[in-house]
Tab-separated table of C-alpha atoms and ligand atoms in Angstrom:
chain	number	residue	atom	x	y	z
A	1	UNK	CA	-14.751	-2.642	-15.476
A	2	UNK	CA	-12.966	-4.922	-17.704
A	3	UNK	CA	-13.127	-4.483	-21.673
A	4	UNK	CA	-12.792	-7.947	-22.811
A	5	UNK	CA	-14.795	-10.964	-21.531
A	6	UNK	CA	-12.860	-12.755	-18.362
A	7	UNK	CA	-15.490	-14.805	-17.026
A	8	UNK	CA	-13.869	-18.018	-18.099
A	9	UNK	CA	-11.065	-17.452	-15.977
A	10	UNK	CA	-13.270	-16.193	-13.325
A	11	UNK	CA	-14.768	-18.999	-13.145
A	12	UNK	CA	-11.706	-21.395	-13.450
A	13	UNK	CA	-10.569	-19.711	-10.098
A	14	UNK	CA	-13.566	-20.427	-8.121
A	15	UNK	CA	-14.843	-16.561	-7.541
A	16	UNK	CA	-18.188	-16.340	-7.184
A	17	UNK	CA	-19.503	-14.970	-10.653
A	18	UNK	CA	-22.418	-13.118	-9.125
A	19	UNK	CA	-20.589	-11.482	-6.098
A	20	UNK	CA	-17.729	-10.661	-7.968
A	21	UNK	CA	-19.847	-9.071	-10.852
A	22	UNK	CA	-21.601	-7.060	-7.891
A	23	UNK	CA	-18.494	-5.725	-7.154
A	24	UNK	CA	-16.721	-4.740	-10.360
A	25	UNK	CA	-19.661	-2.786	-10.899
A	26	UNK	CA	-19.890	-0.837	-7.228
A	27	UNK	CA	-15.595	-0.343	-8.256
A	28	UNK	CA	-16.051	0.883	-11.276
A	29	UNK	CA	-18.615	3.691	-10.718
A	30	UNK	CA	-16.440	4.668	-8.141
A	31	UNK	CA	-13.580	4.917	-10.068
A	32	UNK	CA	-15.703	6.743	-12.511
A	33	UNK	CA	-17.136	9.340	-9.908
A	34	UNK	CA	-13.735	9.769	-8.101
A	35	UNK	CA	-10.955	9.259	-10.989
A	36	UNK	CA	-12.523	10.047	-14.108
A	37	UNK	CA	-14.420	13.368	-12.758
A	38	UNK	CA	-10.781	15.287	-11.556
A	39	UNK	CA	-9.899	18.017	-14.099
A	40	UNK	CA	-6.581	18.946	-15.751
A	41	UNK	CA	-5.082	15.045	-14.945
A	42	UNK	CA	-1.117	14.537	-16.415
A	43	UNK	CA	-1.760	12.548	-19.603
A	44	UNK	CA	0.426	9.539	-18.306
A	45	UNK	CA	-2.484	9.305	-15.337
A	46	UNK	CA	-3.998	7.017	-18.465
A	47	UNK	CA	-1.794	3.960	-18.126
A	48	UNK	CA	-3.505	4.622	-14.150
A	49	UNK	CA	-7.100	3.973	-15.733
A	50	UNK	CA	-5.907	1.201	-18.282
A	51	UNK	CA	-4.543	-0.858	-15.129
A	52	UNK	CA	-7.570	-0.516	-13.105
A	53	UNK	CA	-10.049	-0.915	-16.151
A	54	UNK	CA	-8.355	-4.341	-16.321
A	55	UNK	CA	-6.964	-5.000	-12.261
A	56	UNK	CA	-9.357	-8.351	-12.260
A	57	UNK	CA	-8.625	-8.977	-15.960
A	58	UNK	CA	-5.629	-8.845	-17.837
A	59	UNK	CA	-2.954	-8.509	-14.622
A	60	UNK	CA	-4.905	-12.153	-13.338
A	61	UNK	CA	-4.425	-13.543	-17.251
A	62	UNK	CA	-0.640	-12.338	-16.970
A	63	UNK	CA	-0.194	-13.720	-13.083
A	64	UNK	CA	-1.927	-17.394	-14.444
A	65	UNK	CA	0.442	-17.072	-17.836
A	66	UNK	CA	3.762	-16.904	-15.465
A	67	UNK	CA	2.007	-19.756	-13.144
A	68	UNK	CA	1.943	-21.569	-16.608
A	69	UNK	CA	5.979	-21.256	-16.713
A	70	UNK	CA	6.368	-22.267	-13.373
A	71	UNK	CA	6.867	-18.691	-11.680
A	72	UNK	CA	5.271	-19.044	-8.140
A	73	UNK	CA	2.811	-16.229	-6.815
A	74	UNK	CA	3.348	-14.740	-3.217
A	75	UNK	CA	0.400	-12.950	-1.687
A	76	UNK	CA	1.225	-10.390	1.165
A	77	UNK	CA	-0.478	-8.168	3.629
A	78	UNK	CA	2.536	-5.640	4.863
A	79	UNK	CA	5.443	-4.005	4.104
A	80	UNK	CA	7.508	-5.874	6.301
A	81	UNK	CA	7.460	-9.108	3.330
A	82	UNK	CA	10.862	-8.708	1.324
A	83	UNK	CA	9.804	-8.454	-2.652
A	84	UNK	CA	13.306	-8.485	-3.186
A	85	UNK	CA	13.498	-12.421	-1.797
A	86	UNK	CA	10.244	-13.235	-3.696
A	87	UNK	CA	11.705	-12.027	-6.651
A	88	UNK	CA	15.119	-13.902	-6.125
A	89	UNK	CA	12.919	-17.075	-6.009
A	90	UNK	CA	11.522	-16.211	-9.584
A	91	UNK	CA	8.105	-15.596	-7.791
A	92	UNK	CA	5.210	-13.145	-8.213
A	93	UNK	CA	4.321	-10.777	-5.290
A	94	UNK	CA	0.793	-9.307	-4.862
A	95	UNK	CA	-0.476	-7.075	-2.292
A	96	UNK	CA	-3.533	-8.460	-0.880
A	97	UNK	CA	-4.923	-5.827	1.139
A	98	UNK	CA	-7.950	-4.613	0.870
A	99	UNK	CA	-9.992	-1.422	1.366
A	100	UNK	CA	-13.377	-1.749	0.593
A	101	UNK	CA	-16.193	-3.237	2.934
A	102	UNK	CA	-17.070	-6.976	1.441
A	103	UNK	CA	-19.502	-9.472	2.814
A	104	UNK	CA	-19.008	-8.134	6.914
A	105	UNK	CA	-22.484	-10.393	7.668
A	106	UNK	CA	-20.053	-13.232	6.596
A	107	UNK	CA	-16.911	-11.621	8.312
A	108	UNK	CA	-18.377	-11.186	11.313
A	109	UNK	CA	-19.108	-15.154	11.773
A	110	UNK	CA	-15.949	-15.787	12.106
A	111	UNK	CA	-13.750	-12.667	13.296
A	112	UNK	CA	-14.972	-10.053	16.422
A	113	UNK	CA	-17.210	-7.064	15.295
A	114	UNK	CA	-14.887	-4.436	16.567
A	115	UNK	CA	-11.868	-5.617	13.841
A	116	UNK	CA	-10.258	-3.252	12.113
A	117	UNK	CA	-11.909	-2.576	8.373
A	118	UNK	CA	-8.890	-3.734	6.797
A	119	UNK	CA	-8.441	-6.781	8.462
A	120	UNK	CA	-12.435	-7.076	8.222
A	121	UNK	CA	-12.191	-6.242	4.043
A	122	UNK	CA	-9.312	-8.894	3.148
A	123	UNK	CA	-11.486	-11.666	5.047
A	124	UNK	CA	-14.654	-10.436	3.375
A	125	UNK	CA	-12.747	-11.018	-0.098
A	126	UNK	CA	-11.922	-14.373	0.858
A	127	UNK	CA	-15.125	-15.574	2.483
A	128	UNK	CA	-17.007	-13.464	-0.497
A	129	UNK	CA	-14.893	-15.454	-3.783
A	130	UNK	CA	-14.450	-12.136	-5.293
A	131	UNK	CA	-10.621	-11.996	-5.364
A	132	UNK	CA	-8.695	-13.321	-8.084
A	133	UNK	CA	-5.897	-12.148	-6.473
A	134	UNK	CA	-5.969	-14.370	-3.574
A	135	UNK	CA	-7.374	-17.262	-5.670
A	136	UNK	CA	-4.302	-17.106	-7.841
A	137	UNK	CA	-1.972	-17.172	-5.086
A	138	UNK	CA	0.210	-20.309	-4.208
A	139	UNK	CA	1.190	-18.730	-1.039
A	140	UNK	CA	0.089	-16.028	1.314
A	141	UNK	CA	2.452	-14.724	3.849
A	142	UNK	CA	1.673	-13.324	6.572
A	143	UNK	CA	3.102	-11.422	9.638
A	144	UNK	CA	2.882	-11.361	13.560
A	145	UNK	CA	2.389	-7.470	13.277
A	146	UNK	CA	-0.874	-6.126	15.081
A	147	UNK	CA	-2.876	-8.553	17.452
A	148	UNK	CA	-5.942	-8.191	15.001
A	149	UNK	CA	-3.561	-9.019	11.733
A	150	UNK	CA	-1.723	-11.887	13.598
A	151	UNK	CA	-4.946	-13.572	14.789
A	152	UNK	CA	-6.717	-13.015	11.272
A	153	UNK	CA	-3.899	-14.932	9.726
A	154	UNK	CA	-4.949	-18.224	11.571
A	155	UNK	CA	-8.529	-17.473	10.552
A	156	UNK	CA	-7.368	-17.323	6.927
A	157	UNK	CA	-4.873	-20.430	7.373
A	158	UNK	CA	-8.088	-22.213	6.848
A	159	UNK	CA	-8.686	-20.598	3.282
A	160	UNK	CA	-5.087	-20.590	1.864
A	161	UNK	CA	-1.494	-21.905	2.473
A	162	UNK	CA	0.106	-19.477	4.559
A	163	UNK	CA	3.304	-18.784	6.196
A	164	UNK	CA	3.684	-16.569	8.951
A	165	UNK	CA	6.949	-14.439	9.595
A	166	UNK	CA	7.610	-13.112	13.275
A	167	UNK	CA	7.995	-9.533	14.006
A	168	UNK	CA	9.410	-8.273	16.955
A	169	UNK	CA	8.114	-5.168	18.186
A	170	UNK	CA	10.776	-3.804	19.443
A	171	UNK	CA	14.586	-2.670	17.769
A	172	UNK	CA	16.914	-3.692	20.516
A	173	UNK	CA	19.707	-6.176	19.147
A	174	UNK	CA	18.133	-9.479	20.210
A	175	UNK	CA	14.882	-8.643	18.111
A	176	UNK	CA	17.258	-8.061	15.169
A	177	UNK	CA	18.467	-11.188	15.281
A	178	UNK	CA	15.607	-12.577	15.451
A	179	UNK	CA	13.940	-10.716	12.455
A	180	UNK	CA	16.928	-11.439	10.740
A	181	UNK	CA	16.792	-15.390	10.959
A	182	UNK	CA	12.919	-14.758	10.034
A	183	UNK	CA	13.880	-13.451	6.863
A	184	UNK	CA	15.938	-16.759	6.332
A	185	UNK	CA	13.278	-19.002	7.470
A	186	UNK	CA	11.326	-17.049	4.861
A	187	UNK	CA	14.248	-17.751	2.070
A	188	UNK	CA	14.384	-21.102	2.585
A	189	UNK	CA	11.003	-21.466	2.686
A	190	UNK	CA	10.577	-19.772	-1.156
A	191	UNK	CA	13.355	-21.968	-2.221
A	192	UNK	CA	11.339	-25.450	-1.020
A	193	UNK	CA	7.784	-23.722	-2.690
A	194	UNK	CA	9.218	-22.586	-6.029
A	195	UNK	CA	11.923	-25.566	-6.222
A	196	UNK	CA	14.707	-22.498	-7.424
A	197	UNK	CA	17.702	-21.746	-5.237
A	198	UNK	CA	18.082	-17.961	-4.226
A	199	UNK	CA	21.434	-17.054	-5.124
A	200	UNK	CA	23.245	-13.966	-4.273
A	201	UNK	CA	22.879	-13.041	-8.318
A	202	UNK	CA	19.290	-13.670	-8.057
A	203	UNK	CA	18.958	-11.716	-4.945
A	204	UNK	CA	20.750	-8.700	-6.435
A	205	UNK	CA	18.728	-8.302	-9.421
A	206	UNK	CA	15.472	-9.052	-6.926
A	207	UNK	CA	17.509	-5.827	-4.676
A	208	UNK	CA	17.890	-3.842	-8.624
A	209	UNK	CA	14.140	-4.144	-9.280
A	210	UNK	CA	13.271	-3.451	-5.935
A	211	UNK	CA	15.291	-0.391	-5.135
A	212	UNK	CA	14.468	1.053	-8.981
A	213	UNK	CA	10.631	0.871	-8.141
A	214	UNK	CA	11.085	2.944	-5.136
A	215	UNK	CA	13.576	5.303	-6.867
A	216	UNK	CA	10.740	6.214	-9.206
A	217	UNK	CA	8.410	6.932	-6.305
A	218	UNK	CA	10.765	9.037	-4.902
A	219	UNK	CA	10.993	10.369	-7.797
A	220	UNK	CA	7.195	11.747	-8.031
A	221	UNK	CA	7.482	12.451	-4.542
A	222	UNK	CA	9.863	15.089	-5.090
A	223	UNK	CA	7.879	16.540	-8.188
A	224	UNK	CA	4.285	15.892	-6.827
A	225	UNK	CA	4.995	18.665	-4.373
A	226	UNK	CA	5.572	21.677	-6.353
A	227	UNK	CA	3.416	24.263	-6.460
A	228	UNK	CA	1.271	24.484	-8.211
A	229	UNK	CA	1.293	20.575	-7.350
A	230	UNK	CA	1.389	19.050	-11.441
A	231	UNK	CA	-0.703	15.594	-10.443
A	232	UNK	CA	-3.506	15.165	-7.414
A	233	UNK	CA	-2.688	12.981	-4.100
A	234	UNK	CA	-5.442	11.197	-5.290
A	235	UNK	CA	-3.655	10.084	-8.267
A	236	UNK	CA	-0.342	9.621	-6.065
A	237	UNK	CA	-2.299	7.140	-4.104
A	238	UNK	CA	-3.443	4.932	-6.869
A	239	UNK	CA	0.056	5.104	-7.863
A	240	UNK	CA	0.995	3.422	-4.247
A	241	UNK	CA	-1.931	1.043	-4.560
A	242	UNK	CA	-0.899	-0.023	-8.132
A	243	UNK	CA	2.159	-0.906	-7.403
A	244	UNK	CA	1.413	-3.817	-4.724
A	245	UNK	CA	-0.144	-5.502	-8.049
A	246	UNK	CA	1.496	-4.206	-11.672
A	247	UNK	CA	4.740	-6.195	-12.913
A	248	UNK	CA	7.399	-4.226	-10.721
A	249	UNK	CA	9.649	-3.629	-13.926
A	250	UNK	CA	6.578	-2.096	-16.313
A	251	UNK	CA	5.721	-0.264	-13.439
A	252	UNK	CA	9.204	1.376	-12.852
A	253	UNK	CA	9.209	2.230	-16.218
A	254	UNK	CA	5.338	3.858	-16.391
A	255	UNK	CA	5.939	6.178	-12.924
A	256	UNK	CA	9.198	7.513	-14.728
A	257	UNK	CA	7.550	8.284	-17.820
A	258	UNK	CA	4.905	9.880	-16.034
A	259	UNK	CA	7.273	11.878	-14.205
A	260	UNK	CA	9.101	13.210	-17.394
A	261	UNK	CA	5.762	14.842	-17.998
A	262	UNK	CA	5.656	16.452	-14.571
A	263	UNK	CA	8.601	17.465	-14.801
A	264	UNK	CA	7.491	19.765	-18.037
A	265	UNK	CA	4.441	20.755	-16.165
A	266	UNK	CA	6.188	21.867	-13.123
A	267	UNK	CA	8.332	24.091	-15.417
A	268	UNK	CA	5.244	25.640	-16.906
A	269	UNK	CA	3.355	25.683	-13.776
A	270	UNK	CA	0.621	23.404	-14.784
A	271	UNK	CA	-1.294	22.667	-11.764
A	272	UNK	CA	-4.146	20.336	-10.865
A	273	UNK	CA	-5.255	23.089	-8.558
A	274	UNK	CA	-4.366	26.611	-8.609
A	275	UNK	CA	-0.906	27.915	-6.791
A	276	UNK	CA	-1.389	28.233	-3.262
A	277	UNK	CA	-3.999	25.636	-2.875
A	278	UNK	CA	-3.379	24.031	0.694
A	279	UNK	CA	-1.199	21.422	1.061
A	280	UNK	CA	-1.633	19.172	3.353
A	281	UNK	CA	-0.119	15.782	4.459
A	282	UNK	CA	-1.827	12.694	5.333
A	283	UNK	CA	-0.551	10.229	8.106
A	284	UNK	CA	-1.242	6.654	9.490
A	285	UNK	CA	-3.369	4.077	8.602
A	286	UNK	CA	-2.306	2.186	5.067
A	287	UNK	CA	-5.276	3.281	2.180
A	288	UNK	CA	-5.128	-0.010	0.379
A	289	UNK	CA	-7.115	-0.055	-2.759
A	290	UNK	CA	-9.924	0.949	-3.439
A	291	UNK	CA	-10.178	2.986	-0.026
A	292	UNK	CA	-10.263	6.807	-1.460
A	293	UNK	CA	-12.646	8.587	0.501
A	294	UNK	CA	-10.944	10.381	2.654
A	295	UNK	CA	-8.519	12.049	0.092
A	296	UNK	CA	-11.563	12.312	-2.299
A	297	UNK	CA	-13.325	14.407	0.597
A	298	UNK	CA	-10.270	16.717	1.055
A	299	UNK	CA	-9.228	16.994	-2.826
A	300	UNK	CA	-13.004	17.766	-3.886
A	301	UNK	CA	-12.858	20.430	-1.265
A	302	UNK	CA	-10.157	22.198	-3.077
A	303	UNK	CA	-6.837	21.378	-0.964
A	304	UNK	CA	-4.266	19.273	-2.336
A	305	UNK	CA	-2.714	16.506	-0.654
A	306	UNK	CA	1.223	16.544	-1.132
A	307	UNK	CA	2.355	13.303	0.367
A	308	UNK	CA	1.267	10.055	3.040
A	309	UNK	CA	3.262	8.868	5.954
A	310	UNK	CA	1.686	5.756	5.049
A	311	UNK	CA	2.386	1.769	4.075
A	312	UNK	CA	0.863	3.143	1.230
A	313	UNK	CA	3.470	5.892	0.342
A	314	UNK	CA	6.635	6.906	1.684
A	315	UNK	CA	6.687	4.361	4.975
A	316	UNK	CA	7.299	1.925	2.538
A	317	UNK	CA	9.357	3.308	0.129
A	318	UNK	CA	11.759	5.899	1.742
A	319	UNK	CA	14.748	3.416	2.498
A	320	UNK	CA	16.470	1.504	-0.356
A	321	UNK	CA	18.362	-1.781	0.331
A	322	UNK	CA	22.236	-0.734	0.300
A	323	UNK	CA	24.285	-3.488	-1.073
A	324	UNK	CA	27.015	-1.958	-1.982
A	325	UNK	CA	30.038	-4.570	-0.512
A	326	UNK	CA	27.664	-7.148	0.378
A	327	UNK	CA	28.554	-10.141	-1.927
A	328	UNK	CA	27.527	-13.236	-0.874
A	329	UNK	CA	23.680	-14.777	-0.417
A	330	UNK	CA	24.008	-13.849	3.508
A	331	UNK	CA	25.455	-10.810	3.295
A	332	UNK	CA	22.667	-9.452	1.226
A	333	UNK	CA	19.834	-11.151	3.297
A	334	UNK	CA	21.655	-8.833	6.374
A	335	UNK	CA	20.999	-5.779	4.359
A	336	UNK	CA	17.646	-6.730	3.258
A	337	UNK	CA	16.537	-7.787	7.157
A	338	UNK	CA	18.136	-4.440	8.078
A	339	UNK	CA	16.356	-2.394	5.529
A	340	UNK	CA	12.943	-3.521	6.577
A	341	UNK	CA	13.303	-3.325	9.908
A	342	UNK	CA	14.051	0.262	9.392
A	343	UNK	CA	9.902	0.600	8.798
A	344	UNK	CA	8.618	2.664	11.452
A	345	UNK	CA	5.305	0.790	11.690
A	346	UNK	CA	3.412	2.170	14.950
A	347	UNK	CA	3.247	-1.743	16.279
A	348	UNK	CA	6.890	-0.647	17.343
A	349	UNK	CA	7.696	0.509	20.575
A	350	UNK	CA	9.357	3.002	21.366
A	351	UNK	CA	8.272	4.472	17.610
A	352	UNK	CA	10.180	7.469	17.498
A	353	UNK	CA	11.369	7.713	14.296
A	354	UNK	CA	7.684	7.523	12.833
A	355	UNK	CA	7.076	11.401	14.478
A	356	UNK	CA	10.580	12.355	13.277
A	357	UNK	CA	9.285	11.483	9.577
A	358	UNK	CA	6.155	13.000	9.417
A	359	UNK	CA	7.688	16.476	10.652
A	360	UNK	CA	10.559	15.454	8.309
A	361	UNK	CA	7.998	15.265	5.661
A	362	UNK	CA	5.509	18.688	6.368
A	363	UNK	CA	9.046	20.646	6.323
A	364	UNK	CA	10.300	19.240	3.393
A	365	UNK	CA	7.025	19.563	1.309
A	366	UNK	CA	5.791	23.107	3.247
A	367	UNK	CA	2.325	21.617	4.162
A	368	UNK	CA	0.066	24.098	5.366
A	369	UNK	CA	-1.840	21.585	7.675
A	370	UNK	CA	-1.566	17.380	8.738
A	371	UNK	CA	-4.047	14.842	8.497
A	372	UNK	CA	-4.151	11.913	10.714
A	373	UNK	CA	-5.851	9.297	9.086
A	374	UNK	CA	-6.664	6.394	11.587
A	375	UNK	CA	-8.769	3.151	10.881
A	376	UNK	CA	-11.577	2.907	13.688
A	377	UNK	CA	-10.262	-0.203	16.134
A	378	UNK	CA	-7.098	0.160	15.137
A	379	UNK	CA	-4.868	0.496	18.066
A	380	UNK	CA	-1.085	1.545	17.126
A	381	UNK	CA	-2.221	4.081	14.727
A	382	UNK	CA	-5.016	5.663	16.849
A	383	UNK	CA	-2.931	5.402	20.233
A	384	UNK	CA	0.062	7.331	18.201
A	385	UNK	CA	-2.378	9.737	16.788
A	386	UNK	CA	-1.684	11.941	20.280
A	387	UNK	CA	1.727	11.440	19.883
A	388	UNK	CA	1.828	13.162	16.161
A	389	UNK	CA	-0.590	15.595	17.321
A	390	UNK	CA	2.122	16.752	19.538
A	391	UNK	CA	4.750	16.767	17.324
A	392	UNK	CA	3.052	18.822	14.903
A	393	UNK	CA	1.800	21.391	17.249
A	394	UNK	CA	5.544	21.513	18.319
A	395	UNK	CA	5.586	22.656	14.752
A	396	UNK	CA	2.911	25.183	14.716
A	397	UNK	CA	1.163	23.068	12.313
A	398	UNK	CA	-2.468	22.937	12.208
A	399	UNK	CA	-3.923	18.902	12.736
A	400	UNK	CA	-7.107	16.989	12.221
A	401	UNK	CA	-7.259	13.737	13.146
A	402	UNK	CA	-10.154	11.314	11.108
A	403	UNK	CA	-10.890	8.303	12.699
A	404	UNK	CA	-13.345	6.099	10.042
A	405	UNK	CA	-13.828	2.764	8.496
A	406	UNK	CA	-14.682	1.881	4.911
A	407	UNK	CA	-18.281	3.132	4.907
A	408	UNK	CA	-19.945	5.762	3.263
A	409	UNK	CA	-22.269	6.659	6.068
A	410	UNK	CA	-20.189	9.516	7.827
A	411	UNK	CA	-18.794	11.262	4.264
A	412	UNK	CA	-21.104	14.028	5.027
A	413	UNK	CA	-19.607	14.809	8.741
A	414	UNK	CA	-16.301	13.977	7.296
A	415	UNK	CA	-16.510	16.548	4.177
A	416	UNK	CA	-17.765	19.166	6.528
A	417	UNK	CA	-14.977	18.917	9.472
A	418	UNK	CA	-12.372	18.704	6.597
A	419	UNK	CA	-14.066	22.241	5.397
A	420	UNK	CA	-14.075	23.541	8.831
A	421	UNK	CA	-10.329	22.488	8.568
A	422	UNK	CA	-9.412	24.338	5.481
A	423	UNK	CA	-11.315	27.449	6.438
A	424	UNK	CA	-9.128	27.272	10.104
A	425	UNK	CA	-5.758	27.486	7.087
A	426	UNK	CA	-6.804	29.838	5.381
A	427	UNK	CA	-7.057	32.173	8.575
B	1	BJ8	S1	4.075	-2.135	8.349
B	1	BJ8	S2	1.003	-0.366	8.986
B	1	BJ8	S3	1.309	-2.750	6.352
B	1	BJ8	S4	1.289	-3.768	9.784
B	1	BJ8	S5	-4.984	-0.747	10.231
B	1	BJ8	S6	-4.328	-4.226	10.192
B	1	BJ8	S7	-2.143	-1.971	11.976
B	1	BJ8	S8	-5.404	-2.687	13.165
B	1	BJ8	S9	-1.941	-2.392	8.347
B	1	BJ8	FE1	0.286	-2.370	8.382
B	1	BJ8	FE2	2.553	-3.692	7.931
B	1	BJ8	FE3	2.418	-1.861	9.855
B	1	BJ8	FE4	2.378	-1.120	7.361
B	1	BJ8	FE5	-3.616	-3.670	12.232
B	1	BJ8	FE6	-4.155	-1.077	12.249
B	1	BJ8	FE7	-5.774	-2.703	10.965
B	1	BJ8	FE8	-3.271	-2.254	10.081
């Protein structure tokens, strides 16, 4: 995918020139067939196709540039992992989770058969030497989430440093404290790695970037659902994705200029799909990158998807740290620990507030119709599927629930249960 000739570096990290080649070529053609092939895309959707022409080339020159100056680089798997502490360590954070299927003969050596795809694809990367990503890192934190996650993570411990954060699973004051003195252990443990000391200054600006990144995603949340809707969900997703990897500043800065044009083409009613297209809203399971077949399936069937109660949308981004008050380094590590444990993450139990947001959302952005997107062996999101189910049909709200993994093999029965779907909103 990449213009200019990386393989040095490549090789300097350790991937596995062949593999990796393998795979930039499977990624791009999808790219290709599923990004480059959508009509009447927002011109600012190029600085989307510039990053991922150049995800495993210019981002890993930048990443090994600030390693140069001494900047450290975090890799994470989950939401829960404070970018705002990272960043008040002068560190790097990278999302390293992964949606595509990679090496599952090796996988399967060392992790059970019936793990999740996700869990299953990160491993894969590892075990495979096609991530620079990971191969960059200095650290990779993880977190005692779901079983398969928390287990994986001991598995990987034998591929990468890795630190390991505790989350309860529960919201009652005693697990609050205890997430709370997690996200010290995980300050202090950032100050020993990077040698800096995370100040209250440092962790406001880390709390500025932070909150500004998810103030422009809020921002194209709001516009993305017009009608006619001015940018795909497709698009909206790589948006998500990107951000677990661009520089968080140049990031803020490319979402809001790409909303400034959808703002002028929600005033002219510019639509990627005519007015009155159905809307409908995804739910569950994060879509890390490059997992796209499920929206691809629904957008190429002439729906548009209008937002995802997702890790990979507006799960992660709703809530913005409040600081306002807080002045010294604890105070602000209280607000951070309480913002995050705000994430309604199905491992919770009781998970109430997750069903609240996704009717929360359909109201908000009039979807005709939910989608509840659920990785095969994954248990929170599949057991909670009956749960949303529910609360939509409390809503009168038409639901399809799509339980896959990272294959191609069942697109076809997919597609056609996501027509029969569309035809049943149309009645
Ligand atoms: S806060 S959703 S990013 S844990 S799909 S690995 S849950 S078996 S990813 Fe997640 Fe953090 Fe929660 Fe979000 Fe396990 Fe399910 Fe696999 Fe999953």
């Amino acid at each position: 995918m990449a213009a200019k000739n990386h393989t040095e570096m490549w090789e300097g990290l350790g991937l596995n020139l062949q593999a990796h080649e393998g795979l930039l070529q499977v990624l791009g053609k999808a790219y290709s067939d599923i990004y480059l092939s959508q009509k009447n895309r927002p011109a600012g959707t190029a600085y989307l196709d510039f990053v991922m022409s150049e995800i495993h080339g210019l981002r890993i020159e930048e990443l090994l540039e600030q390693k140069k100056q001494g900047q450290k680089i975090i890799g994470t798997f989950c939401l829960y992992v404070p970018e705002e502490i990272i960043l008040a360590a002068d560190g790097v954070s990278v999302g390293l989770c992964a949606g595509a299927e990679c090496a599952t003969e090796l996988v399967e050596q060392v992790l059970p058969r019936n793990t999740c795809a996700l869990i299953k694809s990160f491993v894969g990367f590892k075990l495979a030497g096609v991530c620079p990503y990971v191969e960059a890192c200095d650290l990779v934190i993880g977190e005692t989430t779901c079983d398969g996650k928390t287990k994986a993570y001991e598995v990987f411990s034998e591929y990468k440093p890795m630190f390991v954060l505790e989350i309860p699973h529960m919201k009652k004051e005693s697990d609050g404290q205890l997430w709370r003195s997690e996200v010290g252990r995980l300050a202090n443990k950032l100050e020993e790695l990077s040698g800096k000391k995370i100040t209250a200054q440092s962790l406001k600006r880390g709390v500025e970037i932070v909150n500004g990144k998810r103030e422009a995603l809020h921002r194209l949340n709001r516009l993305r659902a017009a009608d006619p809707a001015p940018i795909s969900g497709l698009d909206c997703l790589l948006i998500n994705q990107i951000q677990f990897y661009d520089d968080p500043v140049r990031f803020t800065q490319k979402v809001n200029e790409l909303c400034d044009e959808l703002e002028s083409r929600v005033a002219q009613k510019k639509g990627v799909a005519p007015a009155g297209a159905p809307r409908l809203l995804i739910s569950g399971c994060p879509m890390a990158a490059p997992n796209w077949k499920v929206p691809y399936l629904i957008e190429k069937n002439g729906a548009v998807i209008i937002g995802e109660e997702s890790c990979v949308g507006e799960r992660g981004t709703r809530n913005l740290v409040e600081i306002q008050g807080a002045e010294t380094r604890e105070e602000i590590l209280d607000r951070i620990a309480r913002r995050y444990l705000g994430i309604d993450c199905a491992v919770f139990t009781p998970n109430t507030e997750r069903l609240d947001h996704v009717s929360e959302m359909a109201r908000q952005y009039k979807a005709d119709g939910v989608v509840h997107y659920e990785i095969q062996f994954c248990t929170p999101y599949t057991m909670e599927g009956n749960a949303v189910r529910r609360a939509m049909s409390g809503q009168g709200l038409p639901f399809l629930r799509i339980e896959t993994d990272y294959s191609m093999e069942d697109a076809a029965q997919i597609e056609t249960r996501v027509q029969a779907f569309l035809e049943l909103l149309k009645k």
